[in-house]
PDB file of N, CA and C in Angstrom:
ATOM      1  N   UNK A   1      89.766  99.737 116.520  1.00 78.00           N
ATOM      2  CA  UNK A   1      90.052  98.319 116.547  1.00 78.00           C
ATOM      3  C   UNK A   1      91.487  98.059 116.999  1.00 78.00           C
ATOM      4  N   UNK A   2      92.500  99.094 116.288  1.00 79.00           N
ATOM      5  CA  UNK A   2      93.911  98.688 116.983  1.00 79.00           C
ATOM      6  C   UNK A   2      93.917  98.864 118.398  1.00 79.00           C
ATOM      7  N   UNK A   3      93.583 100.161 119.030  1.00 83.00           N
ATOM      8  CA  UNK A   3      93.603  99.788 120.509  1.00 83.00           C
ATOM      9  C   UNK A   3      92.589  98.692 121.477  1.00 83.00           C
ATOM     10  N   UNK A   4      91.409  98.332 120.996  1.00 81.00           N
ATOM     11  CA  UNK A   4      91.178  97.360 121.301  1.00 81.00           C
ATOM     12  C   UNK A   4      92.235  95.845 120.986  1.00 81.00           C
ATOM     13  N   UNK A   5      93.061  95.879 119.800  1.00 79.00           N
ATOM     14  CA  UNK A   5      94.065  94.733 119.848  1.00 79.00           C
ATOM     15  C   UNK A   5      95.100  94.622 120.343  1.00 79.00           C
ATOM     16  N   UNK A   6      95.433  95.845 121.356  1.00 83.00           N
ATOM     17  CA  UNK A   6      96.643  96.444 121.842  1.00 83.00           C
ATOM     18  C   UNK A   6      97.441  96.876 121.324  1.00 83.00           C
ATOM     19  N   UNK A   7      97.271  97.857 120.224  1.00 86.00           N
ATOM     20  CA  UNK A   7      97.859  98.911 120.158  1.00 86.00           C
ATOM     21  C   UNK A   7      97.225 100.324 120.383  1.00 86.00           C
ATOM     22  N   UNK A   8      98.382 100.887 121.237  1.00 85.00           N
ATOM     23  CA  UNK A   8      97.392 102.345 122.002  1.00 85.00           C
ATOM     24  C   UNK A   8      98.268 103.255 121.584  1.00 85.00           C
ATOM     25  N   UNK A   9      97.652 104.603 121.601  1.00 85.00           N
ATOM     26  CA  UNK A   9      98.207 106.040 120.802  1.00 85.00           C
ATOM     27  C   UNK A   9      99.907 106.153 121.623  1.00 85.00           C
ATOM     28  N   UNK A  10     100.216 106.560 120.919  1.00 90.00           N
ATOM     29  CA  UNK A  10     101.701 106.925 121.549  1.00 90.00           C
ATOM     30  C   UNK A  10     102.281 108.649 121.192  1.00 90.00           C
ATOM     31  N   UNK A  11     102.424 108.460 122.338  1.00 92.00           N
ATOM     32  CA  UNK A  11     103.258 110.290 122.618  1.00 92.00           C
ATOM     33  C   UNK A  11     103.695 111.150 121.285  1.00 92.00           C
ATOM     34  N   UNK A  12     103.482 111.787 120.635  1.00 94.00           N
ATOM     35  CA  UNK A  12     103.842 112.260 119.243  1.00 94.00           C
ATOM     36  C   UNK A  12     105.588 112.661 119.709  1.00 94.00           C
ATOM     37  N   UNK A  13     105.822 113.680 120.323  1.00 96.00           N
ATOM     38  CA  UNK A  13     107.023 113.539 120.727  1.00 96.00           C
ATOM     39  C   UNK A  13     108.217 112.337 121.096  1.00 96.00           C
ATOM     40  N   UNK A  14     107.865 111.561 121.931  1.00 94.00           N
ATOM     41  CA  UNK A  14     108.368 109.850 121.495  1.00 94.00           C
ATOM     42  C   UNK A  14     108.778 109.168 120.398  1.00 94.00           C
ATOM     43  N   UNK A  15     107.636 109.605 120.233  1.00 93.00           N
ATOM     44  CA  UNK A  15     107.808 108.521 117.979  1.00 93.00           C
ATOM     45  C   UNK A  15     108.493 109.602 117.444  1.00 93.00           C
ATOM     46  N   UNK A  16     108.231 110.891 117.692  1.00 95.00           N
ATOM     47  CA  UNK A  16     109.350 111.652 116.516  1.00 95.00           C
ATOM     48  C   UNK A  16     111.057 111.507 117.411  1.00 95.00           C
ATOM     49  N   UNK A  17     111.191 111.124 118.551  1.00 95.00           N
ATOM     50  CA  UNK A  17     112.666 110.901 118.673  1.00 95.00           C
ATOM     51  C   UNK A  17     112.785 109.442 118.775  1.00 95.00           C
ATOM     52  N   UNK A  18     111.867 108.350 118.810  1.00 92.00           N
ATOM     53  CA  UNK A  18     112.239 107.100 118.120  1.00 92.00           C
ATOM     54  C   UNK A  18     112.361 107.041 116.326  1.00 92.00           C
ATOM     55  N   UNK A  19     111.905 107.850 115.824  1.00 92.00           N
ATOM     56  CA  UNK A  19     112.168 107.655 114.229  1.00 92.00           C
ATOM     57  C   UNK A  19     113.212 108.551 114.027  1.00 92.00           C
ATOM     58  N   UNK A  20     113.718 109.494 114.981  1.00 95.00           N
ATOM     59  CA  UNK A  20     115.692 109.993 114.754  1.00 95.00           C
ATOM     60  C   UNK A  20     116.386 109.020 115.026  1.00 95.00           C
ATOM     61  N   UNK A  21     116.016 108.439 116.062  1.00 94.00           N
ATOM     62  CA  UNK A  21     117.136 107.371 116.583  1.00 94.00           C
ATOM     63  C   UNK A  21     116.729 106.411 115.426  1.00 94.00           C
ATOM     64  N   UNK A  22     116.142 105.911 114.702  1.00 92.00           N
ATOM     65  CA  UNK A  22     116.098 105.181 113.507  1.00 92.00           C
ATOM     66  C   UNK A  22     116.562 105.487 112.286  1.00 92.00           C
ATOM     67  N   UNK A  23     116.518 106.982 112.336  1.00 93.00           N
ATOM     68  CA  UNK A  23     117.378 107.595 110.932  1.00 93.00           C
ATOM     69  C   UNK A  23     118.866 107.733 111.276  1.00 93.00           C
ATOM     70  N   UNK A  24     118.917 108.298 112.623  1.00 96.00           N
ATOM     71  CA  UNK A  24     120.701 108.318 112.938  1.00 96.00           C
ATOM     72  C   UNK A  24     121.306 106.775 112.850  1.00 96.00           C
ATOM     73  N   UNK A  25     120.847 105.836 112.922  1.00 94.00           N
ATOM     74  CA  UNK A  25     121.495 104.865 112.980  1.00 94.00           C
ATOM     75  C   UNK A  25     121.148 103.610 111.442  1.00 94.00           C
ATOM     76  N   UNK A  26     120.206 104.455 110.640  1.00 92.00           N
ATOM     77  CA  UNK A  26     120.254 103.771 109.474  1.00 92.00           C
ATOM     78  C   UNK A  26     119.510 102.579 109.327  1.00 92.00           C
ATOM     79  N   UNK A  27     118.458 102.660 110.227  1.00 89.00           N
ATOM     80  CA  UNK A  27     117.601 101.440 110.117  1.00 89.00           C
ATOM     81  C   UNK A  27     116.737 101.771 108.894  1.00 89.00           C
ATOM     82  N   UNK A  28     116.243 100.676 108.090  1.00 86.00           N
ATOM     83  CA  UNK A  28     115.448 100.986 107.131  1.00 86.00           C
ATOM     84  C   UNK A  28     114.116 100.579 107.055  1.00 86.00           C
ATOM     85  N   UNK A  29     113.689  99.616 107.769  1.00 86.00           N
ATOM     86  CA  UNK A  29     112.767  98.816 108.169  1.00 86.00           C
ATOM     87  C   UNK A  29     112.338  99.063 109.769  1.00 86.00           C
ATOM     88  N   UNK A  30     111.168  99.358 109.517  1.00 85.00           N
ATOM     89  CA  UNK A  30     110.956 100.055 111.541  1.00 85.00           C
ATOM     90  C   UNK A  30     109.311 100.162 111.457  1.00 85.00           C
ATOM     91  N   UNK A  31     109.178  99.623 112.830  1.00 87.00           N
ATOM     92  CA  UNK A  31     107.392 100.094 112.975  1.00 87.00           C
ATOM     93  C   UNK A  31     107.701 100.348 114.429  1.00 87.00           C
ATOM     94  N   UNK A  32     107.051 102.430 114.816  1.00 89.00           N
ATOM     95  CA  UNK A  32     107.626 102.686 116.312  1.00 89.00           C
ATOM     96  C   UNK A  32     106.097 102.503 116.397  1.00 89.00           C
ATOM     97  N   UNK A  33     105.620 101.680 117.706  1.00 88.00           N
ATOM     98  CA  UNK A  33     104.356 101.738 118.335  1.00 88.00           C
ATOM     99  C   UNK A  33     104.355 101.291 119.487  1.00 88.00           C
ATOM    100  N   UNK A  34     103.576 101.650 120.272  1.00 90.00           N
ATOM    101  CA  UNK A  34     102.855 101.158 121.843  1.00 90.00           C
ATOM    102  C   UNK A  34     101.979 100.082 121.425  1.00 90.00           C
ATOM    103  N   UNK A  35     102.653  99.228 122.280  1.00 87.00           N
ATOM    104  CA  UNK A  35     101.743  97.567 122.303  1.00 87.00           C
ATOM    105  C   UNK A  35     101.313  97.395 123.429  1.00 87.00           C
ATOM    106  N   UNK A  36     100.621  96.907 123.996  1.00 88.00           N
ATOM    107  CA  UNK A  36     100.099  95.945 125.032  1.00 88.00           C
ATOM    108  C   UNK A  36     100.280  94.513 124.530  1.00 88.00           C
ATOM    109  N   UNK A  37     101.157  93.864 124.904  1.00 83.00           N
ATOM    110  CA  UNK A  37     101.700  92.432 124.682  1.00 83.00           C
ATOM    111  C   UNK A  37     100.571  91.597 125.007  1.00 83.00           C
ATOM    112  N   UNK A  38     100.037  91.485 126.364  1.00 83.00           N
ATOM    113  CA  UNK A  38      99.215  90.857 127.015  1.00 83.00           C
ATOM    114  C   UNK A  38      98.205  90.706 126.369  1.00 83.00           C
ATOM    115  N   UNK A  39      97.652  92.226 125.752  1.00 82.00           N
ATOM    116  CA  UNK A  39      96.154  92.012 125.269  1.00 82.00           C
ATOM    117  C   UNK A  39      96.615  91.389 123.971  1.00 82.00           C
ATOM    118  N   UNK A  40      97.263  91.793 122.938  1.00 80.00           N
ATOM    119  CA  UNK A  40      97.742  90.546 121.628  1.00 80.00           C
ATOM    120  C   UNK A  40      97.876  89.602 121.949  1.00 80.00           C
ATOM    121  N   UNK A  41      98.646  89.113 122.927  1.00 75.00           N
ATOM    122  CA  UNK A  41      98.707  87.055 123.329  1.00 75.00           C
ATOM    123  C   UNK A  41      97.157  86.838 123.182  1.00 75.00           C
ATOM    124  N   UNK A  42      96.149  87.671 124.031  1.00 73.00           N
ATOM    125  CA  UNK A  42      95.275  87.267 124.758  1.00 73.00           C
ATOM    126  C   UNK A  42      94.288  87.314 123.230  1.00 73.00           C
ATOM    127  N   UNK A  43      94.313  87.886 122.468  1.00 72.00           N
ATOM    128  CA  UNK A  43      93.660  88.443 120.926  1.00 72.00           C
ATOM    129  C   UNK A  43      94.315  87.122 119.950  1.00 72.00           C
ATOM    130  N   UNK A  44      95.111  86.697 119.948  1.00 72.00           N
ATOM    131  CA  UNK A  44      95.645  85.529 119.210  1.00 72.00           C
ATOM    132  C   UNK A  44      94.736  84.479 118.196  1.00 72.00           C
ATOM    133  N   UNK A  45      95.004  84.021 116.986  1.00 59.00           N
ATOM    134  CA  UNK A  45      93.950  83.781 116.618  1.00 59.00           C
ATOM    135  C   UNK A  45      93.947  82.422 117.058  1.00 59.00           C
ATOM    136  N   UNK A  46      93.044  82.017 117.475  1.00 60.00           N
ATOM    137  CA  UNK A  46      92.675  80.771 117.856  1.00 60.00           C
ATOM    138  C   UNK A  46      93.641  79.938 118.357  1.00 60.00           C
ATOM    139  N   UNK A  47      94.591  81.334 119.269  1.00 66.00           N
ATOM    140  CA  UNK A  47      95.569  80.616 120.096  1.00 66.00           C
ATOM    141  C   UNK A  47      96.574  79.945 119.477  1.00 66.00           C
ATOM    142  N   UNK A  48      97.132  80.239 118.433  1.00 71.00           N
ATOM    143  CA  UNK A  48      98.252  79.957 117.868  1.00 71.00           C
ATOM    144  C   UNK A  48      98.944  80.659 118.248  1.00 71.00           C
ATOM    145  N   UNK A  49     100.424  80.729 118.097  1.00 70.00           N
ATOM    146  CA  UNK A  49     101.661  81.457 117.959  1.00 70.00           C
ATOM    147  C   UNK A  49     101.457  82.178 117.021  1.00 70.00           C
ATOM    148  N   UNK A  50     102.264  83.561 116.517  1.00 74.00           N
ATOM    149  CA  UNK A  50     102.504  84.058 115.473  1.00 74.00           C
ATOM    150  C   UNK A  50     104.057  84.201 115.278  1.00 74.00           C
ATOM    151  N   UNK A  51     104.596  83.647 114.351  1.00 78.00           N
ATOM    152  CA  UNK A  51     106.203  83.740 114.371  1.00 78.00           C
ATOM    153  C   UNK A  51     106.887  85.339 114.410  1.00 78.00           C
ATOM    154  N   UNK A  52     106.154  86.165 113.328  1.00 75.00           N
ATOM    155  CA  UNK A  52     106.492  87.241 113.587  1.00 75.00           C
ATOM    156  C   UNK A  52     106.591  87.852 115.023  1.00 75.00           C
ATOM    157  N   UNK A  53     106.328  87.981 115.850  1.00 76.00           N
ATOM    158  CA  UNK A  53     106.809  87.863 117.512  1.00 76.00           C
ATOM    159  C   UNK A  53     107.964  87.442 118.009  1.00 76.00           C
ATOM    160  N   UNK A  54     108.285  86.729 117.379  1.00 79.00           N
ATOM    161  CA  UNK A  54     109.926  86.051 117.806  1.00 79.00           C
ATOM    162  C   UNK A  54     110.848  86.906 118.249  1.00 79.00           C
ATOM    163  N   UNK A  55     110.768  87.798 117.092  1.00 82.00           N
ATOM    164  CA  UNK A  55     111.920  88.893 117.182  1.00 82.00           C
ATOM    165  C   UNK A  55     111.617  89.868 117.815  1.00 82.00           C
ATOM    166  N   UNK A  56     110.195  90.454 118.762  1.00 83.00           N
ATOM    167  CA  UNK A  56     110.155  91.400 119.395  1.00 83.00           C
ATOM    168  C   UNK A  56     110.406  90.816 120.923  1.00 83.00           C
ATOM    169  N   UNK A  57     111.346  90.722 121.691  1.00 86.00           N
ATOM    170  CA  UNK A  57     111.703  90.633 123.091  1.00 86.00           C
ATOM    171  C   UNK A  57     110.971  90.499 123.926  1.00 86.00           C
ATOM    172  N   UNK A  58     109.952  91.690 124.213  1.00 85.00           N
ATOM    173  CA  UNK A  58     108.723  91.929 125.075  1.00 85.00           C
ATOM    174  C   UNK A  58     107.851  90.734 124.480  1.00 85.00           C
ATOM    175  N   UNK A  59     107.403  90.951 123.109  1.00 83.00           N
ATOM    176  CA  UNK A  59     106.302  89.858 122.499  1.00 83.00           C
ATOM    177  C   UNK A  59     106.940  88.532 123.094  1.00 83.00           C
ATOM    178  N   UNK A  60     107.457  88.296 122.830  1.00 83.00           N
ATOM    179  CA  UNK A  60     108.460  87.009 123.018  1.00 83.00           C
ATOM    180  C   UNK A  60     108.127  86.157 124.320  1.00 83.00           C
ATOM    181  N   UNK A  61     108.301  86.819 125.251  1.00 85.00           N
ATOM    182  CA  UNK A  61     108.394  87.418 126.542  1.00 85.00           C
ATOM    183  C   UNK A  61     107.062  86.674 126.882  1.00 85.00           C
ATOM    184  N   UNK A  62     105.733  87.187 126.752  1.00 82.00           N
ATOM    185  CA  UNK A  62     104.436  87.589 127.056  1.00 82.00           C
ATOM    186  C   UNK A  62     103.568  85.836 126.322  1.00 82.00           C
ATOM    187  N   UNK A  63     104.023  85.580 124.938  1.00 80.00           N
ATOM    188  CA  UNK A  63     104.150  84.623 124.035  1.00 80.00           C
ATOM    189  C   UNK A  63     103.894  83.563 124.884  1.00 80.00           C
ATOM    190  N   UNK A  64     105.483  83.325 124.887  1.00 81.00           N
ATOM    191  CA  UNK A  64     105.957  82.030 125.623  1.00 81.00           C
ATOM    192  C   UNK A  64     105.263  81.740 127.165  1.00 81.00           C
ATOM    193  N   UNK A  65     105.142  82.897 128.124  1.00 82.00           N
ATOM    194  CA  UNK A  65     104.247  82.684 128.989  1.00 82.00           C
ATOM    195  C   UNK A  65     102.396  82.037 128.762  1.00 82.00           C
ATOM    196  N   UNK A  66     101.521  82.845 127.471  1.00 78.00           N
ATOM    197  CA  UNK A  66     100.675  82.607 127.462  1.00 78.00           C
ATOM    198  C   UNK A  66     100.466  81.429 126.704  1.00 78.00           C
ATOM    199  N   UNK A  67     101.812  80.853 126.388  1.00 76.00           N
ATOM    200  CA  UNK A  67     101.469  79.488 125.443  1.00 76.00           C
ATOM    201  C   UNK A  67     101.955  78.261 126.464  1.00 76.00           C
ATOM    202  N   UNK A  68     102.428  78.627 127.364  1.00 77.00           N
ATOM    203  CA  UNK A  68     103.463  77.626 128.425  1.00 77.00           C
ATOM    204  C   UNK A  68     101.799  76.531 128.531  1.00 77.00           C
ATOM    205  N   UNK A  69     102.245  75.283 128.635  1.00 78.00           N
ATOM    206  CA  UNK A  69     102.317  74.177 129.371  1.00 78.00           C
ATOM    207  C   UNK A  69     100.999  74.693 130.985  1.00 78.00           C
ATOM    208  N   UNK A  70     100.036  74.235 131.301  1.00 68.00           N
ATOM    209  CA  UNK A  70      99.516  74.575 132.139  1.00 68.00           C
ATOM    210  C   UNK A  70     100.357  74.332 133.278  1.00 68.00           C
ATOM    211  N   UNK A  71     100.894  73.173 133.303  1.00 58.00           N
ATOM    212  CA  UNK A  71     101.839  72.877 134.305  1.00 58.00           C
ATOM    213  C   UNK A  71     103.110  73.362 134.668  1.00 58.00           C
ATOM    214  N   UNK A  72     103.446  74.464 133.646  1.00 55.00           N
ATOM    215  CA  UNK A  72     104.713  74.870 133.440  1.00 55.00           C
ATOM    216  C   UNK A  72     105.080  76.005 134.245  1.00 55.00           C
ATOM    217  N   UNK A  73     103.969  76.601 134.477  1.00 52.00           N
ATOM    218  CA  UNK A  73     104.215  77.917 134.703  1.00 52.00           C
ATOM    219  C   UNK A  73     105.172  78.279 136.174  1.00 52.00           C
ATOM    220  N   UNK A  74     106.001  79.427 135.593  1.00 54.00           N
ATOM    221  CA  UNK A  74     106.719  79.671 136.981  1.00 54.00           C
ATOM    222  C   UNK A  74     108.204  78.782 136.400  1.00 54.00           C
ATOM    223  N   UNK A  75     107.835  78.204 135.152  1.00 51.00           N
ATOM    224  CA  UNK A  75     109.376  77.135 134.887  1.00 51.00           C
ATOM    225  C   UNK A  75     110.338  78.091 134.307  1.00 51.00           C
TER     226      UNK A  75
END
């Protein structure tokens, strides 16, 4: 079900040097994963926003495009 919601397996090697770079720098709070942005906008529940997204850049990103204004696009 997660990779059908866009989240897909990620490199075991990757995530173990994204969770150093999370311990060397003292983060305490962390989720390392491969998203597909597109397919979550597109999975949305009944086309709402989700605020939690705000703070991911890419999400953000992908969000604001699939929520734009029909007329907007390209603004």
């Amino acid at each position: 079900r997660l990779r059908r919601d866009g989240v897909v397996g990620i490199a075991p090697g990757l995530a173990i040097t994204a969770m150093q770079h999370a311990l060397d720098h003292g983060d305490i709070a962390l989720t390392i994963a491969d998203v597909d942005w597109d397919r979550v906008a597109a999975g949305t529940v009944a086309g709402r926003r989700i605020s939690l997204f705000n703070e991911i850049p890419e999400a953000r990103k992908v969000m604001e495009a699939a929520f734009a204004p029909s007329g907007d696009a390209g603004a």
